[in-house]
PDB file of N, CA and C and ligand atoms in Angstrom:
ATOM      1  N   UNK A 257       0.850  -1.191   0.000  1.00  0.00           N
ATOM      2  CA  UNK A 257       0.000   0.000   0.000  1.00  0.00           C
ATOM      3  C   UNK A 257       0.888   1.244   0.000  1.00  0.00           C
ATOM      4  N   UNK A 258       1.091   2.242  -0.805  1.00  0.00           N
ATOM      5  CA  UNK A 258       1.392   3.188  -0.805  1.00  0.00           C
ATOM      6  C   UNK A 258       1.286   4.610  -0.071  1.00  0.00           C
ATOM      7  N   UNK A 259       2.134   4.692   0.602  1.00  0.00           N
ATOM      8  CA  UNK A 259       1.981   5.683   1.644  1.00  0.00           C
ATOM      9  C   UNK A 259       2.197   7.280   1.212  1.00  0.00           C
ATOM     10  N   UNK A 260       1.617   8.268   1.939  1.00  0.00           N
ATOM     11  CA  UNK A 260       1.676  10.189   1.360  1.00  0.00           C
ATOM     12  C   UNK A 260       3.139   9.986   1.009  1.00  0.00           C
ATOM     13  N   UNK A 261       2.876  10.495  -0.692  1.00  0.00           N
ATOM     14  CA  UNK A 261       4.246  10.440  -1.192  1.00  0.00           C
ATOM     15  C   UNK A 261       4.650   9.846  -2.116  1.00  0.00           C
ATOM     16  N   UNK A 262       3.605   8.576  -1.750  1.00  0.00           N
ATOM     17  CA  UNK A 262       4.052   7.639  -3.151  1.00  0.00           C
ATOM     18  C   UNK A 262       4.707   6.843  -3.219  1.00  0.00           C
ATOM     19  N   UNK A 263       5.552   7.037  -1.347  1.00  0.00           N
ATOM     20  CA  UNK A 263       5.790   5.932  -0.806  1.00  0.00           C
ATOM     21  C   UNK A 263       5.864   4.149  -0.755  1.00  0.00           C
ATOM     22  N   UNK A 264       6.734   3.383  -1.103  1.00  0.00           N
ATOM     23  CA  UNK A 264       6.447   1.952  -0.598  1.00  0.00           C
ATOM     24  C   UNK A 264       6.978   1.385  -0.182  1.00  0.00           C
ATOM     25  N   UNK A 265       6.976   0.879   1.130  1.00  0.00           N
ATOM     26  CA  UNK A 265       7.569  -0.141   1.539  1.00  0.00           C
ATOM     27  C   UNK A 265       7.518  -1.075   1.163  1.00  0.00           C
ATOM     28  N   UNK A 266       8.672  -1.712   1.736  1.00  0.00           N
ATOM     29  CA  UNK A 266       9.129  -3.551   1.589  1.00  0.00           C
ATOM     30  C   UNK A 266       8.755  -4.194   2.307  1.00  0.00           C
ATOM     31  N   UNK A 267       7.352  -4.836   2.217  1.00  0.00           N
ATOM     32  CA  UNK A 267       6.599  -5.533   3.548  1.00  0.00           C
ATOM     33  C   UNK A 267       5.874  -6.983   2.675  1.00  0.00           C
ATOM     34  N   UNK A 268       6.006  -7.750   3.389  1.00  0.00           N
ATOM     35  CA  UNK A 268       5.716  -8.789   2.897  1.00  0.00           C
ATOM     36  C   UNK A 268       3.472  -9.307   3.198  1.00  0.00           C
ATOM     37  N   UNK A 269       2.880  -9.231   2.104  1.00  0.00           N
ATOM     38  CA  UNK A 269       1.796  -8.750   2.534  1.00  0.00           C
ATOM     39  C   UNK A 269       0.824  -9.709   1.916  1.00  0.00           C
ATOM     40  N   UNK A 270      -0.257 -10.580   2.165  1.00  0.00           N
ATOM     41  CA  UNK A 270      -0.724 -10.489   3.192  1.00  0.00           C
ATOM     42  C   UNK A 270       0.079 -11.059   4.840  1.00  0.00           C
ATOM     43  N   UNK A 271      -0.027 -10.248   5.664  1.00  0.00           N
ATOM     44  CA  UNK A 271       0.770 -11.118   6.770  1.00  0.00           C
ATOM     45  C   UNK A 271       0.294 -11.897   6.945  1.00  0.00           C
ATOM     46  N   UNK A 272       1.984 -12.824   7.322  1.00  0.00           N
ATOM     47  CA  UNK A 272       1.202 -14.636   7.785  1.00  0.00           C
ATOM     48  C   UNK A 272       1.792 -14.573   9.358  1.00  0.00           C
ATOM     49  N   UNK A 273       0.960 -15.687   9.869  1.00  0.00           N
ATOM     50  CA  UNK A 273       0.828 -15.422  11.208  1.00  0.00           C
ATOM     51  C   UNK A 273       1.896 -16.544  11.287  1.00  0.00           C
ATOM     52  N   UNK A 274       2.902 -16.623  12.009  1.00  0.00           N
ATOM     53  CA  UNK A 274       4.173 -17.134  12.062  1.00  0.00           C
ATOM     54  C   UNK A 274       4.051 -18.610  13.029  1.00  0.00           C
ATOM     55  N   UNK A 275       3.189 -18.183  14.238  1.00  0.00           N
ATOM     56  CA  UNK A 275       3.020 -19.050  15.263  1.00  0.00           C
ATOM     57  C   UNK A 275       1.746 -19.263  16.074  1.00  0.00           C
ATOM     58  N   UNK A 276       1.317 -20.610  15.662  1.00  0.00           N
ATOM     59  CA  UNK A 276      -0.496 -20.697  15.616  1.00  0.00           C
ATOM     60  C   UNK A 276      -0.854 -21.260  16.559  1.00  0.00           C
ATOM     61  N   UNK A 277       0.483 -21.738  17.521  1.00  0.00           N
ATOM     62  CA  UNK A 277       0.313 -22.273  19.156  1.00  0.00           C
ATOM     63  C   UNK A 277      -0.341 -21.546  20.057  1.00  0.00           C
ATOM     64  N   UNK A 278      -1.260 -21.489  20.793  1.00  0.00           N
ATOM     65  CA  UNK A 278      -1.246 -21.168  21.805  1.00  0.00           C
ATOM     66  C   UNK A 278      -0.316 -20.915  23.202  1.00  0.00           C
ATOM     67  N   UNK A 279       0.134 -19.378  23.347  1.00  0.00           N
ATOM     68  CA  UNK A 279       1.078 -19.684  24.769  1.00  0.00           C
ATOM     69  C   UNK A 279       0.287 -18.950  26.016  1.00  0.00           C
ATOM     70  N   UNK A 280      -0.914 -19.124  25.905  1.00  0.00           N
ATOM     71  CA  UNK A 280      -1.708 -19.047  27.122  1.00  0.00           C
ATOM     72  C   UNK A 280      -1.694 -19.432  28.149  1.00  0.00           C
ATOM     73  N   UNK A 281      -1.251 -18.762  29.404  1.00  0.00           N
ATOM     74  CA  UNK A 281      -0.719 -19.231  30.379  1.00  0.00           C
ATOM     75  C   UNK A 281      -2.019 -19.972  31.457  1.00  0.00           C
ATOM     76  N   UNK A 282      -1.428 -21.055  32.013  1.00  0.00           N
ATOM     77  CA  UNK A 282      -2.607 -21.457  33.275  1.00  0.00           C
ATOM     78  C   UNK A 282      -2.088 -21.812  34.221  1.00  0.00           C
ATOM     79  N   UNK A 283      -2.500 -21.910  35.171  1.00  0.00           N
ATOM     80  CA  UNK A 283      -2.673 -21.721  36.583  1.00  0.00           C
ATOM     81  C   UNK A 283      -2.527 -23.290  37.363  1.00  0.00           C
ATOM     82  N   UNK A 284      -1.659 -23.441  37.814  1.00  0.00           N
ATOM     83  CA  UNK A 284      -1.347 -24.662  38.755  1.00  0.00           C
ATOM     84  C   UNK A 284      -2.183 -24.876  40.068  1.00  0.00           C
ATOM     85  N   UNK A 285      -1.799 -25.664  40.849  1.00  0.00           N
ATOM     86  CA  UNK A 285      -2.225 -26.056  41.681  1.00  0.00           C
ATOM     87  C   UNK A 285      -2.194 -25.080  43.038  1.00  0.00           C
ATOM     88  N   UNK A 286      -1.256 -24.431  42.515  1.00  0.00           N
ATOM     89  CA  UNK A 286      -0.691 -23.153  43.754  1.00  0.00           C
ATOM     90  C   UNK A 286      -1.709 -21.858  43.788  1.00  0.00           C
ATOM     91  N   UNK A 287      -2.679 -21.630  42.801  1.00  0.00           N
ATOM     92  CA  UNK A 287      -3.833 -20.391  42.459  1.00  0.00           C
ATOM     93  C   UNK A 287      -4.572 -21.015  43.721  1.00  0.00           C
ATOM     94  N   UNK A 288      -4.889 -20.092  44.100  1.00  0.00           N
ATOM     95  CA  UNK A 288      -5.886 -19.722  45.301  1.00  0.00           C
ATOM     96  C   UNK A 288      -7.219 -19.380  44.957  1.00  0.00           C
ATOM     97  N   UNK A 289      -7.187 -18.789  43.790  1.00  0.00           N
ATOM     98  CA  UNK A 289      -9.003 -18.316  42.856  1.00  0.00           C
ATOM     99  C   UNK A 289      -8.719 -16.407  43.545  1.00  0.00           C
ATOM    100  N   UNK A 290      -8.114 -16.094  43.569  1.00  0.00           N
ATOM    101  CA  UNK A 290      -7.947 -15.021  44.211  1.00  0.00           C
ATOM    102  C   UNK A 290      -8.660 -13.770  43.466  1.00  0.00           C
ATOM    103  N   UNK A 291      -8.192 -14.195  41.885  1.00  0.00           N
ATOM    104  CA  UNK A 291      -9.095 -13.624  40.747  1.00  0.00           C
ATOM    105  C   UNK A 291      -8.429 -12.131  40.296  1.00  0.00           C
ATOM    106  N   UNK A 292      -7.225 -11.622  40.500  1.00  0.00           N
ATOM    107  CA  UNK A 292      -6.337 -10.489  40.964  1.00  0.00           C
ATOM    108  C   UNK A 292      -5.765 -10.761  38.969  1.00  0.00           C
ATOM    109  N   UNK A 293      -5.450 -11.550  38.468  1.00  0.00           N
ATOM    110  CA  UNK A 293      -5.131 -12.088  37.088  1.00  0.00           C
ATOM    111  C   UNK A 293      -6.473 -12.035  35.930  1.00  0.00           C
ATOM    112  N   UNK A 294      -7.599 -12.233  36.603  1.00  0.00           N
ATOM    113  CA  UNK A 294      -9.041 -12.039  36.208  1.00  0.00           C
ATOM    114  C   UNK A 294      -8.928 -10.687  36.160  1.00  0.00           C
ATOM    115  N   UNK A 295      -8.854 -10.007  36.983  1.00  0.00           N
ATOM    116  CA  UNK A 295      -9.118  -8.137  37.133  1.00  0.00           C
ATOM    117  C   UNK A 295      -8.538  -7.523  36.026  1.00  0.00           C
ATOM    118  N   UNK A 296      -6.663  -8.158  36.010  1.00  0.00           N
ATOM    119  CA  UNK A 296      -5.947  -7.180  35.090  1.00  0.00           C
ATOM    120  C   UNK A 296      -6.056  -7.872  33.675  1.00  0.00           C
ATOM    121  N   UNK A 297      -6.123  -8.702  33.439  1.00  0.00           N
ATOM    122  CA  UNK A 297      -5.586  -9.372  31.968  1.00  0.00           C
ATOM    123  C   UNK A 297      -6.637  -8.333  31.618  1.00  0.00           C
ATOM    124  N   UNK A 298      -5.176  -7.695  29.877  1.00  0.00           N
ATOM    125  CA  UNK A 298      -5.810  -6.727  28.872  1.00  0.00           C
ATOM    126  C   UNK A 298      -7.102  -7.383  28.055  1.00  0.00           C
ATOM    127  N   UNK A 299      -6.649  -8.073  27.821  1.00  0.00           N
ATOM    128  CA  UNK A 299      -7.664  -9.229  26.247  1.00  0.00           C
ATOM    129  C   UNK A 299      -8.990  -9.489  27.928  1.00  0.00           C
ATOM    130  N   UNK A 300      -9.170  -9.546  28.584  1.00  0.00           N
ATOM    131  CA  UNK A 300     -10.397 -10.228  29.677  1.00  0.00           C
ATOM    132  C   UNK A 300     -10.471 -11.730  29.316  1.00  0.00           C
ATOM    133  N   UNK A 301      -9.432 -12.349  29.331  1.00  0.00           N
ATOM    134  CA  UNK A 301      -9.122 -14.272  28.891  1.00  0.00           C
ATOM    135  C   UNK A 301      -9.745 -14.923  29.730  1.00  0.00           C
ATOM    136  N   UNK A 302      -9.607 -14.242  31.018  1.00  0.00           N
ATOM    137  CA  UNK A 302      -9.486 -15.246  32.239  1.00  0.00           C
ATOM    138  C   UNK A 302     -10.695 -15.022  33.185  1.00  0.00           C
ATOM    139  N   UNK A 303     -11.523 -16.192  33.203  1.00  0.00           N
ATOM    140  CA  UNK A 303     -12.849 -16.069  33.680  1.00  0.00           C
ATOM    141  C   UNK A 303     -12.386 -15.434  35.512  1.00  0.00           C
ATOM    142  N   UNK A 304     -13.838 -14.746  35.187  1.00  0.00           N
ATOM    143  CA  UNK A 304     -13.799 -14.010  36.974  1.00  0.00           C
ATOM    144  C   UNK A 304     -14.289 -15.230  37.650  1.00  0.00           C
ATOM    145  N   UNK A 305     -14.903 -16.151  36.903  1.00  0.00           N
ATOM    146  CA  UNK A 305     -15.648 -17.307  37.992  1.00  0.00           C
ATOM    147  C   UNK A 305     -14.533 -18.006  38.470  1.00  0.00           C
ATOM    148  N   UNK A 306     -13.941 -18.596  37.438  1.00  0.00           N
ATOM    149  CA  UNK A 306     -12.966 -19.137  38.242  1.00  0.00           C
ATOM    150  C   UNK A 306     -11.798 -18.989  37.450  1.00  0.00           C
ATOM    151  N   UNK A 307     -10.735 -18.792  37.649  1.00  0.00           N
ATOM    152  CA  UNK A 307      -9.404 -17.748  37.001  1.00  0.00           C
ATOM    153  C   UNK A 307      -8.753 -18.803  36.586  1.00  0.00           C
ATOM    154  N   UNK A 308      -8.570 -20.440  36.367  1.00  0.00           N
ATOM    155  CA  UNK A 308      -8.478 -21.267  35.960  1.00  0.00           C
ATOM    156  C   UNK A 308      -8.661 -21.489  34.470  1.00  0.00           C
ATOM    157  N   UNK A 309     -10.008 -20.917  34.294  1.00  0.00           N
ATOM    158  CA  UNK A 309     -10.055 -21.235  32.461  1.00  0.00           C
ATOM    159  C   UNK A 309      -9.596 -19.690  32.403  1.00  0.00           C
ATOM    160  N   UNK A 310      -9.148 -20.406  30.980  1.00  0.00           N
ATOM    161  CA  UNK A 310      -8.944 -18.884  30.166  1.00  0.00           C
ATOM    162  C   UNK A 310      -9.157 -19.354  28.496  1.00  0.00           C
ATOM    163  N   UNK A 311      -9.580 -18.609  28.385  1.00  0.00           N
ATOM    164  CA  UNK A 311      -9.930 -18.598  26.284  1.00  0.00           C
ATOM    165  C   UNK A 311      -9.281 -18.013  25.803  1.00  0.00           C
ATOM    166  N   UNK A 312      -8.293 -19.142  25.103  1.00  0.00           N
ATOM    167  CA  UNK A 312      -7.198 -19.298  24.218  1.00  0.00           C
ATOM    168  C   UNK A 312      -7.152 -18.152  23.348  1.00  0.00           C
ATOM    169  N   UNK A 313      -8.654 -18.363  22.499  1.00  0.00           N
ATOM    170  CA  UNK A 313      -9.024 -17.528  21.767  1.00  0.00           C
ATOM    171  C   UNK A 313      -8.790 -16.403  21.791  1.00  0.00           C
ATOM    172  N   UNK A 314      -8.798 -15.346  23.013  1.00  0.00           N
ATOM    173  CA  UNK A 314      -9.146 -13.936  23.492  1.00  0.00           C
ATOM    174  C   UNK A 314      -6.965 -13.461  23.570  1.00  0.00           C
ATOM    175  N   UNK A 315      -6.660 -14.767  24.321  1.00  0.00           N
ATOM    176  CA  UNK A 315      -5.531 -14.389  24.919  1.00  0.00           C
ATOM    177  C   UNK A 315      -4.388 -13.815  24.190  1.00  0.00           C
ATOM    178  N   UNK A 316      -3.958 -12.616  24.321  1.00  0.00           N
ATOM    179  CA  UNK A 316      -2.802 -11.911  23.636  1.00  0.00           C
ATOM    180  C   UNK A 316      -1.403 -12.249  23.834  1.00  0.00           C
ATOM    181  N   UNK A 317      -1.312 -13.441  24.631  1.00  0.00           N
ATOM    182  CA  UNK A 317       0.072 -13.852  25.498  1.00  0.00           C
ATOM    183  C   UNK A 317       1.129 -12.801  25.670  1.00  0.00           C
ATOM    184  N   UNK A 318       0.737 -11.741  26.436  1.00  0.00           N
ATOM    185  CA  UNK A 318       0.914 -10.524  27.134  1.00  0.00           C
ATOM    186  C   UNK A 318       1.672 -10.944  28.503  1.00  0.00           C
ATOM    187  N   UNK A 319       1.396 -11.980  28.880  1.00  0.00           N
ATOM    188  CA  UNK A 319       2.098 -12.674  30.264  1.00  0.00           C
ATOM    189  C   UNK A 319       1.919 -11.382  31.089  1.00  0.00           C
ATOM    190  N   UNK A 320       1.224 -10.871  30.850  1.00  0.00           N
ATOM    191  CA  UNK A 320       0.818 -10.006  32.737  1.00  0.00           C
ATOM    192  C   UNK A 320       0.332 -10.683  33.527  1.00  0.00           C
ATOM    193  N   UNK A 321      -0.657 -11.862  33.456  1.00  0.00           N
ATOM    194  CA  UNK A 321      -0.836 -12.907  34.612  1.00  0.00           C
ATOM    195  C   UNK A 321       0.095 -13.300  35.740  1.00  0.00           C
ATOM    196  N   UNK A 322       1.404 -13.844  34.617  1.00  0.00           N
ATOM    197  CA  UNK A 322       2.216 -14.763  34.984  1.00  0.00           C
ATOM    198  C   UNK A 322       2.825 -13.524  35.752  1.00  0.00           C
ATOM    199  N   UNK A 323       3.138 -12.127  35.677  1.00  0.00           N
ATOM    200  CA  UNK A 323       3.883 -11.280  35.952  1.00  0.00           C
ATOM    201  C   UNK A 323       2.971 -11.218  37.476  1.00  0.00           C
ATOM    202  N   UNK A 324       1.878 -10.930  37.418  1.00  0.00           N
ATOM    203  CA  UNK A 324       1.601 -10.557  38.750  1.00  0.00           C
ATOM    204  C   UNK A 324       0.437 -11.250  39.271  1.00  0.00           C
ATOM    205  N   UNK A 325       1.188 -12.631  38.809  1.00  0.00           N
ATOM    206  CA  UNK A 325      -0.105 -13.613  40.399  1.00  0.00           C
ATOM    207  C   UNK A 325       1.028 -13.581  41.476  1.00  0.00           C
ATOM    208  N   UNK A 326       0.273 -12.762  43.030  1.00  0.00           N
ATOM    209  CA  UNK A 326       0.842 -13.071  43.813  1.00  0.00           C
ATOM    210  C   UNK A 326       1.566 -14.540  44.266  1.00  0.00           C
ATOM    211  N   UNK A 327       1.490 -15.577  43.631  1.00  0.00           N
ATOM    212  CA  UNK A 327       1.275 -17.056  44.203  1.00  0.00           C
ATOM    213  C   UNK A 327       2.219 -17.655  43.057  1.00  0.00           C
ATOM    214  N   UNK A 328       2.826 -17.060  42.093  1.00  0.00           N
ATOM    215  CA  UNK A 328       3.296 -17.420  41.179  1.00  0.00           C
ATOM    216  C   UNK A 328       2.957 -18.694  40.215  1.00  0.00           C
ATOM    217  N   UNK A 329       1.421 -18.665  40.552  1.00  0.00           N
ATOM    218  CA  UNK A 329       0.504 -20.047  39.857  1.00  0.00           C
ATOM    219  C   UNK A 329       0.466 -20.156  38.496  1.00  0.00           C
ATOM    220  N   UNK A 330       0.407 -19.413  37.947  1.00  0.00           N
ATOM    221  CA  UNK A 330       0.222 -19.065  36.262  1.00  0.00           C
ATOM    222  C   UNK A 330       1.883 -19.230  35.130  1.00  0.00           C
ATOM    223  N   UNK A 331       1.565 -20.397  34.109  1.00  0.00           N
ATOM    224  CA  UNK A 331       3.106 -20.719  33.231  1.00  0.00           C
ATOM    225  C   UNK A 331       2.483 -20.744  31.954  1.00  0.00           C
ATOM    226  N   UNK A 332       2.921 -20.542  30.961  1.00  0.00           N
ATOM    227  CA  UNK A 332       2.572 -20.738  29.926  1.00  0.00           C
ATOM    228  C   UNK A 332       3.422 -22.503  29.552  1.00  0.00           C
ATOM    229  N   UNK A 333       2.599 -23.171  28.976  1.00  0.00           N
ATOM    230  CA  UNK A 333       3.362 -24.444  28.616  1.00  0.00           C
ATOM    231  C   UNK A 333       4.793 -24.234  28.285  1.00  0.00           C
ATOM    232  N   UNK A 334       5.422 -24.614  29.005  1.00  0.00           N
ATOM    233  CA  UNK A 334       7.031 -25.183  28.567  1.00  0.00           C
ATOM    234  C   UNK A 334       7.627 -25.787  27.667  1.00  0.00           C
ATOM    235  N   UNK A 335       7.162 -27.001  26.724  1.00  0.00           N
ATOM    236  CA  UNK A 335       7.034 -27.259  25.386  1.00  0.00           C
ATOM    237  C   UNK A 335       6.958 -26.450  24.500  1.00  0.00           C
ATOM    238  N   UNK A 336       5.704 -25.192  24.294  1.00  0.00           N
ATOM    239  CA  UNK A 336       5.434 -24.554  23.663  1.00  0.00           C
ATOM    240  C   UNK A 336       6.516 -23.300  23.431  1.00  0.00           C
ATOM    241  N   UNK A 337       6.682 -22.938  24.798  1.00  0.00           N
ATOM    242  CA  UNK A 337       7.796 -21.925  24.766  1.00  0.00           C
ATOM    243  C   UNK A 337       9.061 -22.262  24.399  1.00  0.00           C
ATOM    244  N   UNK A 338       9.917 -23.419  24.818  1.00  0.00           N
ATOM    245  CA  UNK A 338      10.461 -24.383  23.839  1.00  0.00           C
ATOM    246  C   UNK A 338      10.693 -23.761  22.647  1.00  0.00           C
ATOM    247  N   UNK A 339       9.542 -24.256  22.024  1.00  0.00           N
ATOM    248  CA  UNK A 339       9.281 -24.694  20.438  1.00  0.00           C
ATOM    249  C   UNK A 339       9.411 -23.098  19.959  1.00  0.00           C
ATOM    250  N   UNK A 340       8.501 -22.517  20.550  1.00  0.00           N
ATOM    251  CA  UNK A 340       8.577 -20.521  20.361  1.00  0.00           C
ATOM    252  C   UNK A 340      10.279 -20.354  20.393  1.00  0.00           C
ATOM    253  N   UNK A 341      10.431 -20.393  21.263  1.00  0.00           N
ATOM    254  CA  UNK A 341      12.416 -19.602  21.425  1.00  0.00           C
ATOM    255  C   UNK A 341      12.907 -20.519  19.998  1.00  0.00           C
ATOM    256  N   UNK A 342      12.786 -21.796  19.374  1.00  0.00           N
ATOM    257  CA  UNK A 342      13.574 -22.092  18.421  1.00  0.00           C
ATOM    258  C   UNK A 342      13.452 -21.230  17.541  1.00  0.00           C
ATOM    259  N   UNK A 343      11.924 -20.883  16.898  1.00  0.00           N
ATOM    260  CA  UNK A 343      11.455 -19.877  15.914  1.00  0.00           C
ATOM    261  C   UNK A 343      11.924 -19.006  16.087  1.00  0.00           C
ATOM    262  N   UNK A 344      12.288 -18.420  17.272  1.00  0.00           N
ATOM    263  CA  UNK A 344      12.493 -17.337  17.299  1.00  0.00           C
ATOM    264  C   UNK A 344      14.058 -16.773  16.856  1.00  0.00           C
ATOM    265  N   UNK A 345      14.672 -17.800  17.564  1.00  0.00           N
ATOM    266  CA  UNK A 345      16.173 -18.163  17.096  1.00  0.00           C
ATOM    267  C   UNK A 345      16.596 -18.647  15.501  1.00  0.00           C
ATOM    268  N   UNK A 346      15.706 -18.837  15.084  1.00  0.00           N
ATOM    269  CA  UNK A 346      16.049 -19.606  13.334  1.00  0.00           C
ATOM    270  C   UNK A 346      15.521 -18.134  12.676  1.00  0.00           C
ATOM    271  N   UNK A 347      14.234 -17.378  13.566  1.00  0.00           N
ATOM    272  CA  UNK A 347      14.074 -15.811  12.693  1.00  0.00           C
ATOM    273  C   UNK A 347      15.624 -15.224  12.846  1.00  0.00           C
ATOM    274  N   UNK A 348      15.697 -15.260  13.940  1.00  0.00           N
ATOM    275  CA  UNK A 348      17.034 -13.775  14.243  1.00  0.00           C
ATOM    276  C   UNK A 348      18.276 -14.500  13.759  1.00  0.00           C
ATOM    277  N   UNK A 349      18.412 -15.549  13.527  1.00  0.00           N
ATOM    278  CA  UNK A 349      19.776 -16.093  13.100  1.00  0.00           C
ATOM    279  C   UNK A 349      20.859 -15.358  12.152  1.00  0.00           C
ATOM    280  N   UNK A 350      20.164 -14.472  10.982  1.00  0.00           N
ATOM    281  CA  UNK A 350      20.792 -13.891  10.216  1.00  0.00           C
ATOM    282  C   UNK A 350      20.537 -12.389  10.343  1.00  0.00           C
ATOM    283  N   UNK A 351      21.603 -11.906  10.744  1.00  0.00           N
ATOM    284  CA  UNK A 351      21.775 -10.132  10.849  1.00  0.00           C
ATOM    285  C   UNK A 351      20.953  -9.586   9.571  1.00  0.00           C
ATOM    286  N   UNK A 352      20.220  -8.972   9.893  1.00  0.00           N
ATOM    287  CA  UNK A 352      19.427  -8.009   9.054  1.00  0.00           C
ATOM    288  C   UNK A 352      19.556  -6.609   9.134  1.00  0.00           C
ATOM    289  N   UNK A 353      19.919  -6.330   7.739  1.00  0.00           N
ATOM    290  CA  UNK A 353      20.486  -4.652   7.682  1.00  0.00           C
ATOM    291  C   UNK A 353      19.526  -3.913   7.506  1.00  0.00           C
ATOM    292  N   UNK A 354      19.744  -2.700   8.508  1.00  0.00           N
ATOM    293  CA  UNK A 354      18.618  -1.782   9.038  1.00  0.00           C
ATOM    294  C   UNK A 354      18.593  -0.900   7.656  1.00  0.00           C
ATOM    295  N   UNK A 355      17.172  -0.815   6.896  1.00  0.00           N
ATOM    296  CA  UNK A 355      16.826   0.217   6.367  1.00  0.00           C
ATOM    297  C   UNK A 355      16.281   1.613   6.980  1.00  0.00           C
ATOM    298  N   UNK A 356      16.547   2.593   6.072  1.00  0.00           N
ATOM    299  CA  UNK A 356      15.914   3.941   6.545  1.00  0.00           C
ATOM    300  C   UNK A 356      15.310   4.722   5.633  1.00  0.00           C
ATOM    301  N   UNK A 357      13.730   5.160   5.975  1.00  0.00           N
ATOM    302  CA  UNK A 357      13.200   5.610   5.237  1.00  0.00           C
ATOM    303  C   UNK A 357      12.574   7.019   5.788  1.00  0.00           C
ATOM    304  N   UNK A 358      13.127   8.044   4.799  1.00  0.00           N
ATOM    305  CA  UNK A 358      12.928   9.762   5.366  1.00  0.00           C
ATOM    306  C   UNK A 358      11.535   9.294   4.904  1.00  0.00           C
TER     307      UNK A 358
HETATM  308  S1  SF4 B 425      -3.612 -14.230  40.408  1.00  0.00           S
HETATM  309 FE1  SF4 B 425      -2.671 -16.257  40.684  1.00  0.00          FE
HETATM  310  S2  SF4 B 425      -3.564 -17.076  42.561  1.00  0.00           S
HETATM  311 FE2  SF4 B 425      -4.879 -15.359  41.915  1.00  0.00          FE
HETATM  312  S3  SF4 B 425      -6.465 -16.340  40.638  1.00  0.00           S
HETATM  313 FE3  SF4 B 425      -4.839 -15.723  39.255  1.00  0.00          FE
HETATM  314  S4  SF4 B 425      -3.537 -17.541  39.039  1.00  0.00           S
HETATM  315 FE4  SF4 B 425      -4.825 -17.833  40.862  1.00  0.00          FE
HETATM  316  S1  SF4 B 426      -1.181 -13.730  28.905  1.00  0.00           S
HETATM  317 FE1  SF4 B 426      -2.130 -11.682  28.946  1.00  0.00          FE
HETATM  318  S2  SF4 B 426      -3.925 -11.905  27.659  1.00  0.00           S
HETATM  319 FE2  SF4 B 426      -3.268 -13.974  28.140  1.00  0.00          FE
HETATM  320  S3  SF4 B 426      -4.459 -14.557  29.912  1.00  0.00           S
HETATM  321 FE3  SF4 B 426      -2.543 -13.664  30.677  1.00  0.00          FE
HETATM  322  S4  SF4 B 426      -2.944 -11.490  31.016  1.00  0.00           S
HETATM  323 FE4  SF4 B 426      -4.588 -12.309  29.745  1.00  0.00          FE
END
């Protein structure tokens, strides 16, 4: 799409969504139902009934849960994150030279 100017970037388009896992974090055995992870999550994932489910669907994997359950109950799967850091490592593997556009 051409930007004021006449502008175009080098963007690869339609975007593809890179990683279709879920890293929605849940809640162990150590959650209390305290519901403090219910209050803040941005996306509202995590039911107020019981802070246990959360919909995958909604979840932005924002990890503010995991950041501030007092109880440190909330992980996102370990496998998954795993599997995420490889991608992530096979993206960044090759230095990419910074363009600049006035
Ligand atoms: S903040 Fe932690 S202890 Fe409280 S409901 Fe959420 S996961 Fe459970
Ligand atoms: S990772 Fe973010 S969006 Fe997902 S449930 Fe936790 S606070 Fe909500």
């Amino acid at each position: 799409m051409p930007l004021p100017g006449g502008l175009v970037l080098p963007v690869n388009r339609p975007y593809k969504k890179e990683f279709s896992m879920s890293l929605a974090p849940v809640a162990n055995s150590a959650c209390t139902g305290c519901g403090i992870c219910a209050e803040k999550c941005p996306a509202q994932a995590i039911s107020h009934a019981d802070p246990r489910v959360v919909d995958k669907s909604q979840c932005i994997s924002c990890m503010r849960c995991v950041s501030i359950c007092p109880h440190a109950a909330r992980h996102p799967n370990r496998f998954i994150v795993w599997i995420a850091g490889l991608m992530i490592k096979k993206a960044c593997r090759n230095r990419k030279t910074p363009e600049l556009f006035l």
